[in-house]
Amino acid sequence: MKKFVSWNVNGLRACVQKGFEEVFKTLDADIFCVQETKLQQGQINLLLEGYHQYWNYAEKKGYSGTAVFTKEEPIAVFNGMDIAEHDTEGRLITLEFEKYYFITCYTPNAQDGLKRLEYRMKWEDDLRGYMLSLNKTKPVIICGDLNVAHNEIDLKNPKTNRGNPGFSDEERGKFSLLLESGFTDSFRFLYPDLTDAYSWWSYRFKAREKNVGWRIDYFVVSNSLNDRIADAKIHPEVFGSDHCPVELLIDL
């Protein structure tokens, strides 16, 4: 059984000051990945004994960025999806293992007024194509902050948020298309009707205290792995970021 954890840390240096390493040790994942590291190379020195570390940094300082910490050394590691317009923000790392591909992803936000929606749609199409190309060889597991609440059950206030970034019809439609292409939202696969299960809360209006949140952090897997999913968890008890970690237990 493999245990995978994903967490948007909203600035890894800040999160380290708020107990990141303790959370890391407690969750004891086979693969632990983080998004929105907001780092450049050499700005942090994490001593995570027993783990191989892989980093992808944005060209823009203090912005975006991803990292993967894995107990098992991968066969190969790729940063980005080999598409120039997508590969400057440190948003994607792919690890190849013998039986599967593992991707951590920090999906671009559509931004206020959906001003980056056109780019986001291009990202979604290219990422889906990238995942489908990998899936021809072996199954794919992708996790991270995918910056979309898929259905109304996935956020507290769907009616007032419709059309906002992360809950526009266009973004939700692209997530539906991804699932229709042969992939599964592991959490909803196991818990189709579970309400009030969120992974992100605004820092405003005491949103976390009231559990006024969104579920925008995912583990999505190739359909061929569905019968191997043992559990999918959200860890709202873990603080240190405006997101909490999400987890997948899977028999690989």
CSV table of C-alpha atoms in Angstrom, one decimal:
chain,number,residue,atom,x,y,z
A,1,MET,CA,0.0,0.0,0.0
A,2,LYS,CA,1.3,3.4,-1.0
A,3,LYS,CA,0.5,6.6,0.9
A,4,PHE,CA,0.7,9.9,-1.1
A,5,VAL,CA,0.2,13.4,0.3
A,6,SER,CA,-0.3,16.7,-1.5
A,7,TRP,CA,-0.3,20.2,0.1
A,8,ASN,CA,-0.4,23.7,-1.2
A,9,VAL,CA,1.8,25.3,1.4
A,10,ASN,CA,1.3,28.9,0.2
A,11,GLY,CA,5.0,29.7,0.7
A,12,LEU,CA,7.2,26.9,2.0
A,13,ARG,CA,9.5,29.1,4.0
A,14,ALA,CA,6.5,30.5,5.9
A,15,CYS,CA,5.0,27.0,6.3
A,16,VAL,CA,8.3,25.7,7.8
A,17,GLN,CA,7.9,28.4,10.5
A,18,LYS,CA,4.4,27.0,11.2
A,19,GLY,CA,5.4,23.3,11.7
A,20,PHE,CA,5.8,21.9,8.2
A,21,GLU,CA,8.5,19.4,9.1
A,22,GLU,CA,6.4,18.1,12.0
A,23,VAL,CA,3.4,17.5,9.7
A,24,PHE,CA,5.7,15.9,7.2
A,25,LYS,CA,7.0,13.4,9.7
A,26,THR,CA,3.5,12.7,11.2
A,27,LEU,CA,1.9,12.0,7.8
A,28,ASP,CA,4.9,9.8,6.8
A,29,ALA,CA,4.0,9.5,3.1
A,30,ASP,CA,5.8,7.5,0.5
A,31,ILE,CA,5.5,10.6,-1.7
A,32,PHE,CA,4.8,14.0,-0.3
A,33,CYS,CA,4.4,16.9,-2.7
A,34,VAL,CA,3.9,20.6,-2.3
A,35,GLN,CA,2.7,23.4,-4.4
A,36,GLU,CA,3.1,27.2,-4.3
A,37,THR,CA,6.6,26.9,-2.7
A,38,LYS,CA,7.4,30.6,-3.7
A,39,LEU,CA,11.1,29.7,-3.8
A,40,GLN,CA,14.2,30.0,-5.9
A,41,GLN,CA,17.0,27.4,-5.8
A,42,GLY,CA,19.1,27.7,-2.7
A,43,GLN,CA,16.5,29.6,-0.6
A,44,ILE,CA,15.7,26.7,1.6
A,45,ASN,CA,17.6,23.7,2.9
A,46,LEU,CA,15.2,21.0,4.0
A,47,LEU,CA,16.8,17.9,5.6
A,48,LEU,CA,14.1,15.2,5.0
A,49,GLU,CA,16.0,12.0,5.8
A,50,GLY,CA,15.1,9.1,3.6
A,51,TYR,CA,13.6,11.2,0.8
A,52,HIS,CA,14.8,12.1,-2.7
A,53,GLN,CA,13.9,15.8,-3.4
A,54,TYR,CA,12.8,17.2,-6.8
A,55,TRP,CA,12.1,20.9,-7.3
A,56,ASN,CA,10.6,23.0,-10.1
A,57,TYR,CA,11.0,26.8,-9.6
A,58,ALA,CA,9.2,29.6,-11.4
A,59,GLU,CA,11.4,32.1,-13.3
A,60,LYS,CA,9.5,34.9,-11.4
A,61,LYS,CA,10.8,35.2,-7.8
A,62,GLY,CA,8.5,34.5,-4.9
A,63,TYR,CA,5.9,32.9,-7.2
A,64,SER,CA,4.3,29.5,-7.8
A,65,GLY,CA,6.7,26.5,-7.7
A,66,THR,CA,6.4,22.8,-6.9
A,67,ALA,CA,8.4,20.1,-5.1
A,68,VAL,CA,8.2,16.3,-4.6
A,69,PHE,CA,9.8,14.3,-1.8
A,70,THR,CA,9.8,10.6,-2.5
A,71,LYS,CA,11.1,7.6,-0.6
A,72,GLU,CA,11.5,5.5,-3.8
A,73,GLU,CA,13.9,6.9,-6.4
A,74,PRO,CA,12.0,7.3,-9.7
A,75,ILE,CA,13.2,6.0,-13.0
A,76,ALA,CA,13.1,9.5,-14.5
A,77,VAL,CA,11.9,13.0,-13.5
A,78,PHE,CA,10.5,15.7,-15.9
A,79,ASN,CA,9.7,19.3,-15.1
A,80,GLY,CA,6.9,20.9,-17.0
A,81,MET,CA,5.1,19.4,-20.1
A,82,ASP,CA,7.6,20.5,-22.7
A,83,ILE,CA,5.4,23.4,-23.9
A,84,ALA,CA,7.3,26.7,-23.6
A,85,GLU,CA,4.3,28.9,-22.7
A,86,HIS,CA,3.5,26.6,-19.7
A,87,ASP,CA,7.0,25.8,-18.4
A,88,THR,CA,8.2,29.1,-16.9
A,89,GLU,CA,6.2,29.0,-13.7
A,90,GLY,CA,7.4,25.8,-12.1
A,91,ARG,CA,3.9,24.3,-12.0
A,92,LEU,CA,4.5,20.6,-12.9
A,93,ILE,CA,6.8,17.8,-11.9
A,94,THR,CA,6.4,14.2,-13.3
A,95,LEU,CA,8.0,11.2,-11.7
A,96,GLU,CA,8.2,7.9,-13.7
A,97,PHE,CA,8.1,4.7,-11.7
A,98,GLU,CA,8.0,1.1,-12.9
A,99,LYS,CA,4.2,0.8,-12.8
A,100,TYR,CA,2.9,4.4,-13.0
A,101,TYR,CA,3.5,8.0,-13.6
A,102,PHE,CA,3.1,10.5,-10.6
A,103,ILE,CA,2.5,14.2,-11.3
A,104,THR,CA,2.3,17.1,-8.9
A,105,CYS,CA,0.5,20.1,-10.4
A,106,TYR,CA,-0.2,23.7,-9.4
A,107,THR,CA,-2.9,24.8,-11.9
A,108,PRO,CA,-2.9,28.5,-12.9
A,109,ASN,CA,-5.6,30.6,-11.3
A,110,ALA,CA,-8.0,32.2,-13.7
A,111,GLN,CA,-7.7,35.4,-11.6
A,112,ASP,CA,-10.2,38.1,-10.7
A,113,GLY,CA,-12.6,38.9,-13.5
A,114,LEU,CA,-11.4,35.6,-15.2
A,115,LYS,CA,-8.7,37.7,-16.9
A,116,ARG,CA,-6.4,34.6,-17.3
A,117,LEU,CA,-9.2,32.3,-18.3
A,118,GLU,CA,-8.2,32.0,-21.9
A,119,TYR,CA,-4.7,30.9,-20.8
A,120,ARG,CA,-6.2,28.6,-18.2
A,121,MET,CA,-8.3,26.9,-20.9
A,122,LYS,CA,-5.1,26.3,-23.0
A,123,TRP,CA,-3.3,24.9,-19.9
A,124,GLU,CA,-6.2,22.5,-19.3
A,125,ASP,CA,-6.3,21.2,-22.8
A,126,ASP,CA,-2.5,20.8,-23.0
A,127,LEU,CA,-2.3,19.1,-19.6
A,128,ARG,CA,-5.1,16.7,-20.5
A,129,GLY,CA,-3.2,15.8,-23.7
A,130,TYR,CA,0.0,15.3,-21.7
A,131,MET,CA,-1.7,13.0,-19.3
A,132,LEU,CA,-3.4,11.0,-22.1
A,133,SER,CA,0.0,10.5,-23.8
A,134,LEU,CA,1.5,9.2,-20.6
A,135,ASN,CA,-1.6,7.0,-19.9
A,136,LYS,CA,-0.9,5.1,-23.2
A,137,THR,CA,2.3,3.7,-21.5
A,138,LYS,CA,1.2,3.3,-17.9
A,139,PRO,CA,-1.4,4.6,-15.4
A,140,VAL,CA,-1.2,8.2,-14.2
A,141,ILE,CA,-1.7,9.7,-10.8
A,142,ILE,CA,-1.9,13.5,-10.7
A,143,CYS,CA,-2.3,15.5,-7.5
A,144,GLY,CA,-2.2,19.1,-6.3
A,145,ASP,CA,-4.0,22.4,-6.2
A,146,LEU,CA,-6.0,22.1,-9.4
A,147,ASN,CA,-7.8,25.4,-8.7
A,148,VAL,CA,-11.3,24.3,-9.4
A,149,ALA,CA,-14.2,23.2,-7.3
A,150,HIS,CA,-15.8,20.7,-9.7
A,151,ASN,CA,-19.4,20.5,-8.5
A,152,GLU,CA,-21.7,22.4,-6.1
A,153,ILE,CA,-21.0,19.9,-3.3
A,154,ASP,CA,-17.3,21.0,-3.5
A,155,LEU,CA,-17.8,24.4,-2.1
A,156,LYS,CA,-19.9,26.0,0.7
A,157,ASN,CA,-21.5,28.8,-1.3
A,158,PRO,CA,-21.9,27.6,-4.9
A,159,LYS,CA,-24.7,30.0,-6.0
A,160,THR,CA,-22.9,33.2,-5.0
A,161,ASN,CA,-19.6,31.9,-6.4
A,162,ARG,CA,-20.8,30.8,-9.8
A,163,GLY,CA,-18.7,32.5,-12.4
A,164,ASN,CA,-15.9,33.3,-10.0
A,165,PRO,CA,-12.3,32.0,-10.6
A,166,GLY,CA,-12.2,28.4,-9.6
A,167,PHE,CA,-16.0,27.9,-10.1
A,168,SER,CA,-16.6,29.2,-13.6
A,169,ASP,CA,-18.6,27.0,-16.0
A,170,GLU,CA,-15.5,26.9,-18.2
A,171,GLU,CA,-13.1,25.6,-15.6
A,172,ARG,CA,-15.6,23.1,-14.3
A,173,GLY,CA,-16.3,21.9,-17.8
A,174,LYS,CA,-12.6,21.2,-18.4
A,175,PHE,CA,-12.4,19.2,-15.2
A,176,SER,CA,-15.5,17.2,-16.4
A,177,LEU,CA,-13.7,16.6,-19.7
A,178,LEU,CA,-10.6,15.4,-18.0
A,179,LEU,CA,-12.7,12.8,-16.0
A,180,GLU,CA,-14.6,11.8,-19.2
A,181,SER,CA,-11.2,11.2,-20.9
A,182,GLY,CA,-10.4,8.3,-18.5
A,183,PHE,CA,-9.6,9.7,-15.1
A,184,THR,CA,-11.2,9.5,-11.7
A,185,ASP,CA,-11.5,12.0,-8.8
A,186,SER,CA,-10.4,9.6,-6.1
A,187,PHE,CA,-12.2,11.4,-3.2
A,188,ARG,CA,-15.5,11.6,-5.0
A,189,PHE,CA,-15.1,8.0,-6.2
A,190,LEU,CA,-15.2,6.9,-2.5
A,191,TYR,CA,-17.3,9.7,-1.0
A,192,PRO,CA,-19.7,10.8,-3.7
A,193,ASP,CA,-22.2,12.5,-1.4
A,194,LEU,CA,-20.0,13.7,1.5
A,195,THR,CA,-20.6,17.4,2.2
A,196,ASP,CA,-18.5,20.1,4.0
A,197,ALA,CA,-15.3,18.4,2.9
A,198,TYR,CA,-13.0,21.2,1.9
A,199,SER,CA,-9.2,21.8,1.4
A,200,TRP,CA,-9.0,25.6,1.1
A,201,TRP,CA,-10.5,28.5,3.1
A,202,SER,CA,-10.1,32.2,2.5
A,203,TYR,CA,-8.1,34.0,5.2
A,204,ARG,CA,-11.0,36.5,5.4
A,205,PHE,CA,-14.3,36.4,7.3
A,206,LYS,CA,-13.1,33.6,9.7
A,207,ALA,CA,-13.8,31.2,6.8
A,208,ARG,CA,-11.8,28.3,8.2
A,209,GLU,CA,-13.3,28.6,11.6
A,210,LYS,CA,-16.8,28.4,10.1
A,211,ASN,CA,-15.7,25.8,7.5
A,212,VAL,CA,-16.7,28.0,4.6
A,213,GLY,CA,-14.4,26.4,2.2
A,214,TRP,CA,-13.7,24.9,-1.3
A,215,ARG,CA,-12.3,21.5,-2.3
A,216,ILE,CA,-9.7,22.4,-4.9
A,217,ASP,CA,-6.9,20.0,-4.0
A,218,TYR,CA,-7.2,16.5,-5.6
A,219,PHE,CA,-5.8,13.1,-6.4
A,220,VAL,CA,-6.9,12.2,-9.8
A,221,VAL,CA,-6.0,8.7,-11.1
A,222,SER,CA,-6.4,6.7,-14.4
A,223,ASN,CA,-9.6,4.7,-14.4
A,224,SER,CA,-7.5,1.5,-14.5
A,225,LEU,CA,-6.4,2.2,-10.9
A,226,ASN,CA,-9.9,2.7,-9.5
A,227,ASP,CA,-10.2,-0.7,-7.9
A,228,ARG,CA,-6.8,-0.1,-6.2
A,229,ILE,CA,-8.0,3.1,-4.3
A,230,ALA,CA,-8.1,2.2,-0.6
A,231,ASP,CA,-8.9,5.6,0.8
A,232,ALA,CA,-8.8,9.3,0.1
A,233,LYS,CA,-8.5,11.8,3.0
A,234,ILE,CA,-8.6,15.5,3.6
A,235,HIS,CA,-6.7,16.8,6.7
A,236,PRO,CA,-8.5,20.0,7.8
A,237,GLU,CA,-6.9,19.5,11.3
A,238,VAL,CA,-3.5,20.5,9.8
A,239,PHE,CA,-2.7,24.2,9.8
A,240,GLY,CA,0.2,26.2,8.4
A,241,SER,CA,-1.4,27.3,5.1
A,242,ASP,CA,-4.8,28.4,3.7
A,243,HIS,CA,-4.9,24.9,2.2
A,244,CYS,CA,-4.8,21.6,4.1
A,245,PRO,CA,-3.1,18.4,3.0
A,246,VAL,CA,-5.0,15.8,1.0
A,247,GLU,CA,-4.0,12.1,0.9
A,248,LEU,CA,-4.4,9.0,-1.2
A,249,LEU,CA,-4.0,5.4,-0.1
A,250,ILE,CA,-3.6,3.1,-3.1
A,251,ASP,CA,-2.5,-0.5,-3.7
A,252,LEU,CA,0.2,-0.3,-6.3
